Coordinates of C-alpha atoms and ligand atoms in Angstrom, one line a residue:
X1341 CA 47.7 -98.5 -162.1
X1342 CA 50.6 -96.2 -162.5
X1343 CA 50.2 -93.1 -161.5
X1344 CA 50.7 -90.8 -164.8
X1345 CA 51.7 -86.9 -164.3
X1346 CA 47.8 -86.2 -165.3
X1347 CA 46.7 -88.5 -162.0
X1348 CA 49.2 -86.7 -159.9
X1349 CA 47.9 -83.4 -160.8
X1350 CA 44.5 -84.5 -160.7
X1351 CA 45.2 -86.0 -156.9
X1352 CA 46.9 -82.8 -156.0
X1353 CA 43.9 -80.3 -156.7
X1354 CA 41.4 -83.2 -154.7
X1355 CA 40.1 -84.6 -157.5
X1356 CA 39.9 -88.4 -157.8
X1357 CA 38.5 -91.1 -160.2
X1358 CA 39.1 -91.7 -164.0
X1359 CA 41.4 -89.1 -165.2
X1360 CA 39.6 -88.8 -168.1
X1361 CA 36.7 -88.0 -166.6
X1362 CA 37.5 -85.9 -163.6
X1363 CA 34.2 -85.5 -161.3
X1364 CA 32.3 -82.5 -162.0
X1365 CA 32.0 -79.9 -158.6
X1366 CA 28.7 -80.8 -157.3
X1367 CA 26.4 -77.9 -156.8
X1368 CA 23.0 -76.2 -157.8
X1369 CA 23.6 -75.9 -161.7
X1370 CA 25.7 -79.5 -161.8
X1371 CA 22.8 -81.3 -160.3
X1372 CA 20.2 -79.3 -162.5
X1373 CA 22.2 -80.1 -165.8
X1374 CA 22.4 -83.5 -164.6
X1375 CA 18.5 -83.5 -164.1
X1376 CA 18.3 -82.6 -167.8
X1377 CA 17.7 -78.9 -167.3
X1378 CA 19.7 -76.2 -169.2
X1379 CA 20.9 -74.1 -166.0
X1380 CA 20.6 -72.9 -162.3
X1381 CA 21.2 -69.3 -162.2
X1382 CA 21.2 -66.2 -160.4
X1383 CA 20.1 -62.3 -160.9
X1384 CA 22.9 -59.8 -160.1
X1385 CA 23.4 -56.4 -160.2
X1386 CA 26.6 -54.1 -160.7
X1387 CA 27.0 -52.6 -158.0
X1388 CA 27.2 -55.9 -155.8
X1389 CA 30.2 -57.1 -158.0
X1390 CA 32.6 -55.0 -156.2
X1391 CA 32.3 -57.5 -153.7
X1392 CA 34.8 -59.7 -154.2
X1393 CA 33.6 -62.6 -151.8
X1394 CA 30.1 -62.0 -154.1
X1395 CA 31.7 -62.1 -157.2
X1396 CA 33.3 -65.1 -156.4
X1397 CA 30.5 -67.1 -155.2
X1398 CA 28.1 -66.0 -158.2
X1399 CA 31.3 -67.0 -160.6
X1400 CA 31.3 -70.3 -159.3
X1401 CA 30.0 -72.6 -162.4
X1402 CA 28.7 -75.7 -160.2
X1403 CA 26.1 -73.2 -158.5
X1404 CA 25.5 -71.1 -161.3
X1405 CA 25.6 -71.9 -164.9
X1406 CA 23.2 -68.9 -166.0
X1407 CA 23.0 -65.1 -164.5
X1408 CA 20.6 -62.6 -165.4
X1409 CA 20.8 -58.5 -164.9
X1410 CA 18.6 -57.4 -162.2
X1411 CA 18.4 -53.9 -163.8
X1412 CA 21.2 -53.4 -166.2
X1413 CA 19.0 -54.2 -169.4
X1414 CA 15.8 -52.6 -168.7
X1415 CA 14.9 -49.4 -170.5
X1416 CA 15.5 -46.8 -168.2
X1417 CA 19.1 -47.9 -168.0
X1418 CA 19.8 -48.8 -172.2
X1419 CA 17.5 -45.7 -173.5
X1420 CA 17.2 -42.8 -171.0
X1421 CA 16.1 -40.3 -173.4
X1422 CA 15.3 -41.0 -176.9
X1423 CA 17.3 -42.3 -179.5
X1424 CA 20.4 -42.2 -176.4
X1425 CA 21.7 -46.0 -175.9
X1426 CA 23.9 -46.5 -172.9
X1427 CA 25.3 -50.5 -172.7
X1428 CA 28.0 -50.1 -170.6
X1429 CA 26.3 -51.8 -167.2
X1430 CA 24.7 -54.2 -169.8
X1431 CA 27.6 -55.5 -171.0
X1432 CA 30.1 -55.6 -167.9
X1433 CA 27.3 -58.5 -167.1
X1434 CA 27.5 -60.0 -170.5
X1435 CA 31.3 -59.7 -170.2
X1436 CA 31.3 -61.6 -167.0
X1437 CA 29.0 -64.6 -168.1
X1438 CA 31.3 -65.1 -170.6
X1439 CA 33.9 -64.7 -168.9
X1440 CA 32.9 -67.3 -166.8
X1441 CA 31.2 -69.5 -169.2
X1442 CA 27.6 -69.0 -168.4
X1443 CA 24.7 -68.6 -170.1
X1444 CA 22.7 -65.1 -170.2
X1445 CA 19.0 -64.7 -169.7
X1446 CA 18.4 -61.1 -170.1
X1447 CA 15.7 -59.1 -169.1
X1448 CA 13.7 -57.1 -170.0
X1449 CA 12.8 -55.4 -173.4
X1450 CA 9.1 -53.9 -172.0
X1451 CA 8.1 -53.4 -169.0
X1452 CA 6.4 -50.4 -167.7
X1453 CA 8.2 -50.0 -164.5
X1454 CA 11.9 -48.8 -164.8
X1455 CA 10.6 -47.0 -168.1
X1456 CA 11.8 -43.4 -168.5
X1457 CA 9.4 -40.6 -168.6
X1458 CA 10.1 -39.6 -171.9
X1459 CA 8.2 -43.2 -173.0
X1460 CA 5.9 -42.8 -170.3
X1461 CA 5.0 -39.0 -170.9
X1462 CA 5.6 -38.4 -174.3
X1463 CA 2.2 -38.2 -175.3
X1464 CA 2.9 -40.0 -178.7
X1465 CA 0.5 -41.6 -181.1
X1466 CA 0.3 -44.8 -181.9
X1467 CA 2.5 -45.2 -185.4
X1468 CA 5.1 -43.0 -183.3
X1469 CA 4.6 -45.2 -180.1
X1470 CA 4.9 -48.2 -182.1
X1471 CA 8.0 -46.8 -183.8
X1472 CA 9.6 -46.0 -180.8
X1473 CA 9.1 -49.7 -179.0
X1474 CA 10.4 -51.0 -182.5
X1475 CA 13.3 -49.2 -182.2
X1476 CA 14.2 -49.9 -178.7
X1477 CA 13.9 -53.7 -179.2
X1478 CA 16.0 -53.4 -182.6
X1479 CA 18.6 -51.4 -180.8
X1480 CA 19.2 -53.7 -177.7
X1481 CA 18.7 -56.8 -179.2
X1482 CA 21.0 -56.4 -181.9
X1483 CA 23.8 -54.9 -179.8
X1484 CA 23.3 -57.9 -177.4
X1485 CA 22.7 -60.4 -180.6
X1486 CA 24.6 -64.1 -179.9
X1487 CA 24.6 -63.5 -176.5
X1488 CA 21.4 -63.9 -174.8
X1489 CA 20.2 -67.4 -174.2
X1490 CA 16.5 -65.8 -173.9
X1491 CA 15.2 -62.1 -173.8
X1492 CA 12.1 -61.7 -171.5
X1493 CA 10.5 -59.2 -174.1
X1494 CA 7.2 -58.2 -172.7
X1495 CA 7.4 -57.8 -168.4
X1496 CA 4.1 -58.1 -166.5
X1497 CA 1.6 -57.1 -168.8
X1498 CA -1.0 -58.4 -166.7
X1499 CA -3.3 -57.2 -164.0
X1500 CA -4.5 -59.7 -161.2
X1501 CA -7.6 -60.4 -162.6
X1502 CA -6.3 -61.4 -165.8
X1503 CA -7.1 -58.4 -167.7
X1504 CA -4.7 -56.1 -169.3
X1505 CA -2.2 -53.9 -167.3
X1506 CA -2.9 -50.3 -168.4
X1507 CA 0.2 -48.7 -169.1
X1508 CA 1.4 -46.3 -171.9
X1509 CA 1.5 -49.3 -173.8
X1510 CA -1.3 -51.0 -174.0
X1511 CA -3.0 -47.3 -173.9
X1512 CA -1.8 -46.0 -177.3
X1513 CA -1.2 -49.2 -179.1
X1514 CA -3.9 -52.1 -177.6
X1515 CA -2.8 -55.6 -176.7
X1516 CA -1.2 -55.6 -180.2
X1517 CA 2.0 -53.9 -178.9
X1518 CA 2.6 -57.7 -177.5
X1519 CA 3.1 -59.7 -180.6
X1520 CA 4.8 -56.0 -182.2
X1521 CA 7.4 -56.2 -179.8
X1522 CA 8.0 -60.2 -179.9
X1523 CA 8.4 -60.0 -183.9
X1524 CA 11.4 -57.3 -183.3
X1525 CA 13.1 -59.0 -180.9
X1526 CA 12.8 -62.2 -183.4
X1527 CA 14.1 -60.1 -186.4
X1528 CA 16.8 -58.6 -184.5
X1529 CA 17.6 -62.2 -183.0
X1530 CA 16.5 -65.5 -184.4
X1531 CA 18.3 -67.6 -182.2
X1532 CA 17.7 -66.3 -178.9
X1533 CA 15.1 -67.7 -177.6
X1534 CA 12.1 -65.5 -176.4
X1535 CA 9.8 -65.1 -173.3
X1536 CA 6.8 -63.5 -171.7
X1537 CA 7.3 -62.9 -168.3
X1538 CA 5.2 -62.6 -165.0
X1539 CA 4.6 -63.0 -161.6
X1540 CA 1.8 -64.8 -159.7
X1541 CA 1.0 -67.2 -162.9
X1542 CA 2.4 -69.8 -161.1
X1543 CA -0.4 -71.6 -160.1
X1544 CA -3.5 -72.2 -161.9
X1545 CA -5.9 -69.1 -161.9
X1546 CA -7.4 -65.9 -164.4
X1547 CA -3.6 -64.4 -164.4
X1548 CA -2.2 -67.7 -165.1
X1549 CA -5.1 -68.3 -168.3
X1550 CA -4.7 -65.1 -169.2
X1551 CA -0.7 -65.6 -169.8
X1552 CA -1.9 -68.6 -171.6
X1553 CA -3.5 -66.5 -173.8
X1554 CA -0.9 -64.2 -173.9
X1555 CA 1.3 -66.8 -175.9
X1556 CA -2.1 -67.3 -178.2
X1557 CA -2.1 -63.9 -178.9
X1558 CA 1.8 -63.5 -180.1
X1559 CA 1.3 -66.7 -182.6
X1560 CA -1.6 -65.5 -183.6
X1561 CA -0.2 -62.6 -185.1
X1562 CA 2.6 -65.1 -186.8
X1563 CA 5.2 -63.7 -184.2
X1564 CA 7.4 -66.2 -182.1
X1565 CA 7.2 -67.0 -178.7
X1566 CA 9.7 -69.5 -176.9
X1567 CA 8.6 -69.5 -173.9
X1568 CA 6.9 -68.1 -170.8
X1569 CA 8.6 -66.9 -167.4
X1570 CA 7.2 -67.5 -163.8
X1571 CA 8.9 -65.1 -161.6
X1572 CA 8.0 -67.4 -158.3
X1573 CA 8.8 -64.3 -155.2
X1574 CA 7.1 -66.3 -153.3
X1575 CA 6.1 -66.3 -149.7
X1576 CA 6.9 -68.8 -146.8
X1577 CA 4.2 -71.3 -146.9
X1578 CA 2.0 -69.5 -149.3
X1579 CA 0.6 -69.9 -152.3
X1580 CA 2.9 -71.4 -155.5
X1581 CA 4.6 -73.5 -153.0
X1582 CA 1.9 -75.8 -152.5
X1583 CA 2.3 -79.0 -154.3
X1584 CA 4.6 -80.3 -156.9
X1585 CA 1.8 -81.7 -158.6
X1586 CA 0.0 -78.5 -158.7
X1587 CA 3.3 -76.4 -160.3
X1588 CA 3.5 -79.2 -162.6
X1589 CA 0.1 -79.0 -164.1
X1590 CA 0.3 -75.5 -164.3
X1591 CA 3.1 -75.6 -166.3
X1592 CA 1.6 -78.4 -168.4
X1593 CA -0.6 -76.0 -169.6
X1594 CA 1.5 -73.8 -171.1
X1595 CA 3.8 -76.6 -172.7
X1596 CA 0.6 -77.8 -174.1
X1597 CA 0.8 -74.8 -175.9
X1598 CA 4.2 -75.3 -177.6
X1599 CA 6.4 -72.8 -175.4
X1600 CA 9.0 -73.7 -172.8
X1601 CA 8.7 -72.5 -169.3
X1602 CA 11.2 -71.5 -167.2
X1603 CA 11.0 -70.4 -163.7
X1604 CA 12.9 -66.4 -163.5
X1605 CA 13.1 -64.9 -160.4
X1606 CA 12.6 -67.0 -157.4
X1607 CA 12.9 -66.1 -153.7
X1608 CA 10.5 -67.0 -151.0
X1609 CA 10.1 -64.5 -148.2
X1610 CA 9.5 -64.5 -144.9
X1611 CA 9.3 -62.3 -141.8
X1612 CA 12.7 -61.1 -140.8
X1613 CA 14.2 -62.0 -138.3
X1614 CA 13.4 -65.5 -139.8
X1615 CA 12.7 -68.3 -137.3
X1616 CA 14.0 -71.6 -137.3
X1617 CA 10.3 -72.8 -138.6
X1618 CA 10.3 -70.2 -141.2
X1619 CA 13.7 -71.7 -142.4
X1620 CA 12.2 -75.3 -142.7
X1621 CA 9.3 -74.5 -144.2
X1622 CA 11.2 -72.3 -146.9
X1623 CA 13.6 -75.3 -147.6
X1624 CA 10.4 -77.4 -148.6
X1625 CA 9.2 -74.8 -150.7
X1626 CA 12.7 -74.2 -152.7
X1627 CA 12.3 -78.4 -153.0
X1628 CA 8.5 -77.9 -154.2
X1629 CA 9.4 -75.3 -156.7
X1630 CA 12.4 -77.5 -158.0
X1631 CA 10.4 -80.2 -158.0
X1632 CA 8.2 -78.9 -160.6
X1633 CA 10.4 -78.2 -162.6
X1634 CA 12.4 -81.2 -162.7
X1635 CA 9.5 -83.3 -163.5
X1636 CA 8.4 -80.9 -166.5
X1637 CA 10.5 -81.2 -169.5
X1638 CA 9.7 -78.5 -170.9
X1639 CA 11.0 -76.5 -168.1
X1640 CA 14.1 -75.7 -169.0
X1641 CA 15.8 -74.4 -165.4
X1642 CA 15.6 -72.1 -162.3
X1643 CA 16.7 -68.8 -161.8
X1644 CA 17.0 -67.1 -158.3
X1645 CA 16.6 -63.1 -158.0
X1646 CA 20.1 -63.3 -157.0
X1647 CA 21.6 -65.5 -154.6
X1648 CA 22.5 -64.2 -151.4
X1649 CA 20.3 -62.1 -148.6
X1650 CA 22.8 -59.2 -148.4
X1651 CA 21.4 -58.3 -152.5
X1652 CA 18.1 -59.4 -152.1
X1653 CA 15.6 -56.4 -153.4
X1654 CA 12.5 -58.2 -150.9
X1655 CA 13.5 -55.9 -148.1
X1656 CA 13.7 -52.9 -149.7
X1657 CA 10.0 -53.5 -151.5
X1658 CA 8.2 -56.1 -149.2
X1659 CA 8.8 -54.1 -145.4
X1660 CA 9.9 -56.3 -142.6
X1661 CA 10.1 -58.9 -145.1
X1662 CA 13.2 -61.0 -146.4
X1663 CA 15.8 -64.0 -145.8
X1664 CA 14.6 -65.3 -149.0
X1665 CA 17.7 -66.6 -150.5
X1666 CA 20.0 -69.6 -150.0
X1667 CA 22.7 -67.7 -148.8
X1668 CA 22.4 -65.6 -146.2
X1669 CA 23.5 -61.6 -145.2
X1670 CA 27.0 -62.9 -144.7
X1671 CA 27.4 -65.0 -147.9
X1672 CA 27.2 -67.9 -145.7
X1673 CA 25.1 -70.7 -147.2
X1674 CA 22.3 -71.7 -145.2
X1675 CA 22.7 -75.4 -145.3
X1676 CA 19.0 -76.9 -145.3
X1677 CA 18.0 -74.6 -147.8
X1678 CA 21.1 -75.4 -150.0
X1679 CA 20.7 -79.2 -149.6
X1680 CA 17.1 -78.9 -150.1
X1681 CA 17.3 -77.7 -153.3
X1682 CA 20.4 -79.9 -154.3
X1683 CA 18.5 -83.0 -153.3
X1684 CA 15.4 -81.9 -155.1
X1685 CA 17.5 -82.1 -158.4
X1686 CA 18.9 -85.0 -157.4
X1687 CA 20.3 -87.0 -155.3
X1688 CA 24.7 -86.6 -154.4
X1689 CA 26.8 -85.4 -151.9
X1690 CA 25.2 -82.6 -149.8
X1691 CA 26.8 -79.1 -148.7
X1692 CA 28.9 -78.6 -146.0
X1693 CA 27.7 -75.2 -145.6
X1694 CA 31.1 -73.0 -146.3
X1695 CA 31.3 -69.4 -147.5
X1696 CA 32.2 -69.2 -151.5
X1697 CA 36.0 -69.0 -152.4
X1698 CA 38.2 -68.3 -155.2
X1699 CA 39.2 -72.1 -155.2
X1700 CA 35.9 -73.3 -155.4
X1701 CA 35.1 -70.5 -158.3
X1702 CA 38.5 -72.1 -160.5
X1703 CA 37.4 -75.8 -159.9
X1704 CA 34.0 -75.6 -161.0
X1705 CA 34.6 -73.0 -164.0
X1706 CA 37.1 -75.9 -165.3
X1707 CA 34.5 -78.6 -164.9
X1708 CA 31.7 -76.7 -166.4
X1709 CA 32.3 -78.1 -170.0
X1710 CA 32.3 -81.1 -169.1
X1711 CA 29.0 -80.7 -167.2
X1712 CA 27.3 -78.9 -169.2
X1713 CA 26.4 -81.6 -172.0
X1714 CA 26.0 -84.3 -169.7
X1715 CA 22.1 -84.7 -170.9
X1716 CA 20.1 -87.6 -172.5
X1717 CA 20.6 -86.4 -175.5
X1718 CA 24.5 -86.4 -175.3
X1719 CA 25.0 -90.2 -174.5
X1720 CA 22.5 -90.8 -177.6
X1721 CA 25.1 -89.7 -179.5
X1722 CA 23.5 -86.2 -180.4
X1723 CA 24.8 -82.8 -179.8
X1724 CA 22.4 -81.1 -176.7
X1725 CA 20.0 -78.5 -178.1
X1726 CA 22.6 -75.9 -176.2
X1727 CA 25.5 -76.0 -175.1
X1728 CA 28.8 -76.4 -177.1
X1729 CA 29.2 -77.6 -180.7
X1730 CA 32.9 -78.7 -180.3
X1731 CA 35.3 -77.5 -178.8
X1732 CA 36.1 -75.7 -175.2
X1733 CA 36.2 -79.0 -173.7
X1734 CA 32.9 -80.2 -175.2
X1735 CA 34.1 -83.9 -175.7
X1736 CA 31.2 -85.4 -177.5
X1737 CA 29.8 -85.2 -181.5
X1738 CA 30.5 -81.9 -183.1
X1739 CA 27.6 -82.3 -185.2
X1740 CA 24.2 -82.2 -184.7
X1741 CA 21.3 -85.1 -185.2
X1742 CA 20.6 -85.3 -188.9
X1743 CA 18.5 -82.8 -190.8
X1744 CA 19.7 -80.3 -187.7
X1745 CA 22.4 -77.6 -187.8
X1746 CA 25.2 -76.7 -185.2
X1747 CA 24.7 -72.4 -185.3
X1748 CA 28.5 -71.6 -184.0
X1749 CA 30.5 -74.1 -183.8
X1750 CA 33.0 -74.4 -180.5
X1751 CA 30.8 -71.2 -178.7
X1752 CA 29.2 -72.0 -175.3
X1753 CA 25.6 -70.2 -177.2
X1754 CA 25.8 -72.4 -180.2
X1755 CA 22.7 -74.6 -180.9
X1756 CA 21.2 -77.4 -182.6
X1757 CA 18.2 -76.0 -185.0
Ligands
LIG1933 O1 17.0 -53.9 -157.9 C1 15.6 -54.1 -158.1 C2 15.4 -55.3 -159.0 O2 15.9 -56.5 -158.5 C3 13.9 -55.4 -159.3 O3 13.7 -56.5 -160.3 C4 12.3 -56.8 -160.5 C5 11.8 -57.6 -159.3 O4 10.7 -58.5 -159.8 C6 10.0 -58.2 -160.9 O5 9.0 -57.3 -160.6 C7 8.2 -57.4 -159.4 C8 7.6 -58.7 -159.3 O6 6.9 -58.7 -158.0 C9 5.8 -57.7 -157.9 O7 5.3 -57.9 -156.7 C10 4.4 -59.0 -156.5 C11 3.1 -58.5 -156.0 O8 2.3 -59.7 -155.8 C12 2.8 -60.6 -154.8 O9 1.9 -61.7 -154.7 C13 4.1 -61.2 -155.3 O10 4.7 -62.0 -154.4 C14 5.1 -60.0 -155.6 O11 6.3 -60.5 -156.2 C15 6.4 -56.3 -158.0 O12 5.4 -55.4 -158.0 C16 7.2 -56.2 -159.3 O13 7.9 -55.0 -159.4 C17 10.7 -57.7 -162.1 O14 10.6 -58.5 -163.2 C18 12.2 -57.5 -161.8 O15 12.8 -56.8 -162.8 O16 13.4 -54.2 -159.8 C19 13.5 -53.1 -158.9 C20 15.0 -52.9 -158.6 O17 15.1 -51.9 -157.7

């Protein structure tokens, strides 16, 4: 074959094979598209993107196809004192996911941590209370409309037990405040796609029923519910990381139900200084985890509470307690970890275990495109249920399957309905 000026370039920047179809960069969010899932993605914070050598790594599209504010979005940060909505952290992570082509999860609408006083200790009634939760979700979800993939609207409204979380919530208003605050976040947004969220209902139990009933509840009131989030911070060994077969059943349940599920926050702790052992163990649990959700369709992807050990919140909550990410304090990747989870997607070429650079970052942002349809349902000739409607790369149909409707065409958050 001759060479064309295409092949040359193509050669030059490493990347071989059919110029029409360069190679995508392999990595945790190429090899979960691949599997069929919407995204692998990553918390972050503001602070932390200072960091250049952070920002880099996080940027880099073959990792990460999806990041989610760690605090940015919650109430305390968009509504400090009433009626006063502050967006500028909110939307420097917004800006960036877009910048970068990822998607946005954002989180989290109600919650009753990271909640101002002024909610907590107002002392309101219940037609004020209600009007005030109403108001918050309009507010946000509107100023963030288009943009989020999914909102986690209602945060850990459950005790262990199964039973309802007292907070100045479910105080004034009753378990009703649930389905109130879903049907604003619908109004306000009808495309995003909305969860409740949790931790410890990721194995079969009261909580995990209880969640179950959760998503009852919200349709029961005629509000919509997408979909359910299991945080996963996990522990080393410890319960959730058991069995794929058990995370998969667990999730069943909920599918069965009518809702995707998507796994929100995982890291798996250990004791720090972690040992060698601890390391191995947590690689298999990462793999377990994946695992599940690979073999659920309904599960939809992974999110890690950010990415690297040197952001991690575990050792600032959980004493003594950490190493729970695939990167370590350095940004260094820990290689069994990293190739763990890779191979649990999928098989493909494994890690070599380097530290994230601004070359890596440019490759995969330009491959993302291309990756990012690659499902079933693109080589059947139908536009994916996300990802581009045309344009920005996106190679295939520009229309969806018959009797469906592309929402934006050529924007990364367009949709089939
Ligand atoms: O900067 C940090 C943020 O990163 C942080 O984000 C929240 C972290 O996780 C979510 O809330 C926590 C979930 O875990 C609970 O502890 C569990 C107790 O049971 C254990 O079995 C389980 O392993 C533990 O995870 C915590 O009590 C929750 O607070 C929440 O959705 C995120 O927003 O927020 C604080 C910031 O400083």
């Amino acid at each position: 074959m001759i060479p064309t000026a295409l092949t040359v370039l193509l050669a030059a920047l490493g990347v071989t094979g059919s110029p029409v179809e360069p190679r995508a960069a392999d990595g945790l969010n190429t090899r979960a598209v691949a599997a069929g899932k919407q995204y692998f993605g990553s918390a972050t914070d503001n602070p932390e993107l200072s960091d250049t050598a952070y920002l880099a790594g996080l940027s880099n599209t073959a990792d990460f196809g999806q990041i989610t504010p760690g605090n940015s979005m919650k109430w305390d940060t968009i509504e400090p004192s009433r009626g006063t909505f502050s967006y500028t952290k909110g939307d420097v992570i917004a800006d960036l996911a877009a910048k970068n082509g990822q998607l946005l999860r954002c989180h989290t609408l109600v919650w009753y941590n990271q909640l101002p006083s002024w909610v907590t200790n107002g002392g309101f009634d219940n037609s004020t209370l209600i009007s005030i939760l109403q108001n918050h979700i309009t507010n946000e979800v509107t100023h963030y409309k288009g943009k989020c993939l999914h909102w986690d609207v209602v945060n850990e409204a459950l005790n262990e037990d199964g039973t309802y979380r007292t907070n100045v919530f479910y105080t004034t208003i009753g378990p009703a405040y649930i389905p109130i605050a879903f049907a604003a976040a619908a109004a306000a947004d009808p495309s995003a796609k909305l969860y409740y969220n949790d931790y410890n209902i990721e194995a079969a139990g009261s909580k995990s029923t209880a969640a179950q009933n959760i998503v009852k509840l919200v349709k029961a009131y005629g509000a919509k519910i997408d979909g359910v989030g299991m945080q996963a911070h996990l522990i080393v060994g410890s319960t959730g990381s058991e069995s794929v077969s058990a995370w998969t059943a667990n999730m069943n349940a909920f599918t069965a139900l009518g809702v995707d599920v998507a796994i929100t926050e995982l890291d798996i702790r250990t004791t720090t200084p972690a040992t060698a052992a601890a390391v191995t163990q947590q690689a298999k649990d990462y793999a377990t985890v994946i695992g599940g959700c690979k073999a659920v369709t309904r599960c939809v992807g992974v999110t890690i509470w950010d990415y690297t050990d040197k952001y991690s919140w575990i050792p600032s909550t959980f004493s003594g307690q950490g190493a729970a990410l695939p990167w370590d304090e350095n940004l260094v990747k820990k290689t069994e970890v990293y190739n763990a989870i890779l191979n649990a997607w999928g098989t493909g070429r494994h890690s070599t275990g380097t530290t994230p650079t601004a070359t890596a970052t440019a490759t995969a942002t330009k491959t993302t495109t291309t990756a990012a349809p690659a499902t079933s349902s693109a080589a059947s000739g139908t536009v994916p249920k996300w990802g581009q409607c045309g344009g920005n790369g996106w190679t295939g149909p520009t229309q969806c399957e018959a009797g469906s409707t592309c929402t934006k065409a050529n924007d990364y958050y367009s949709q089939c309905l």
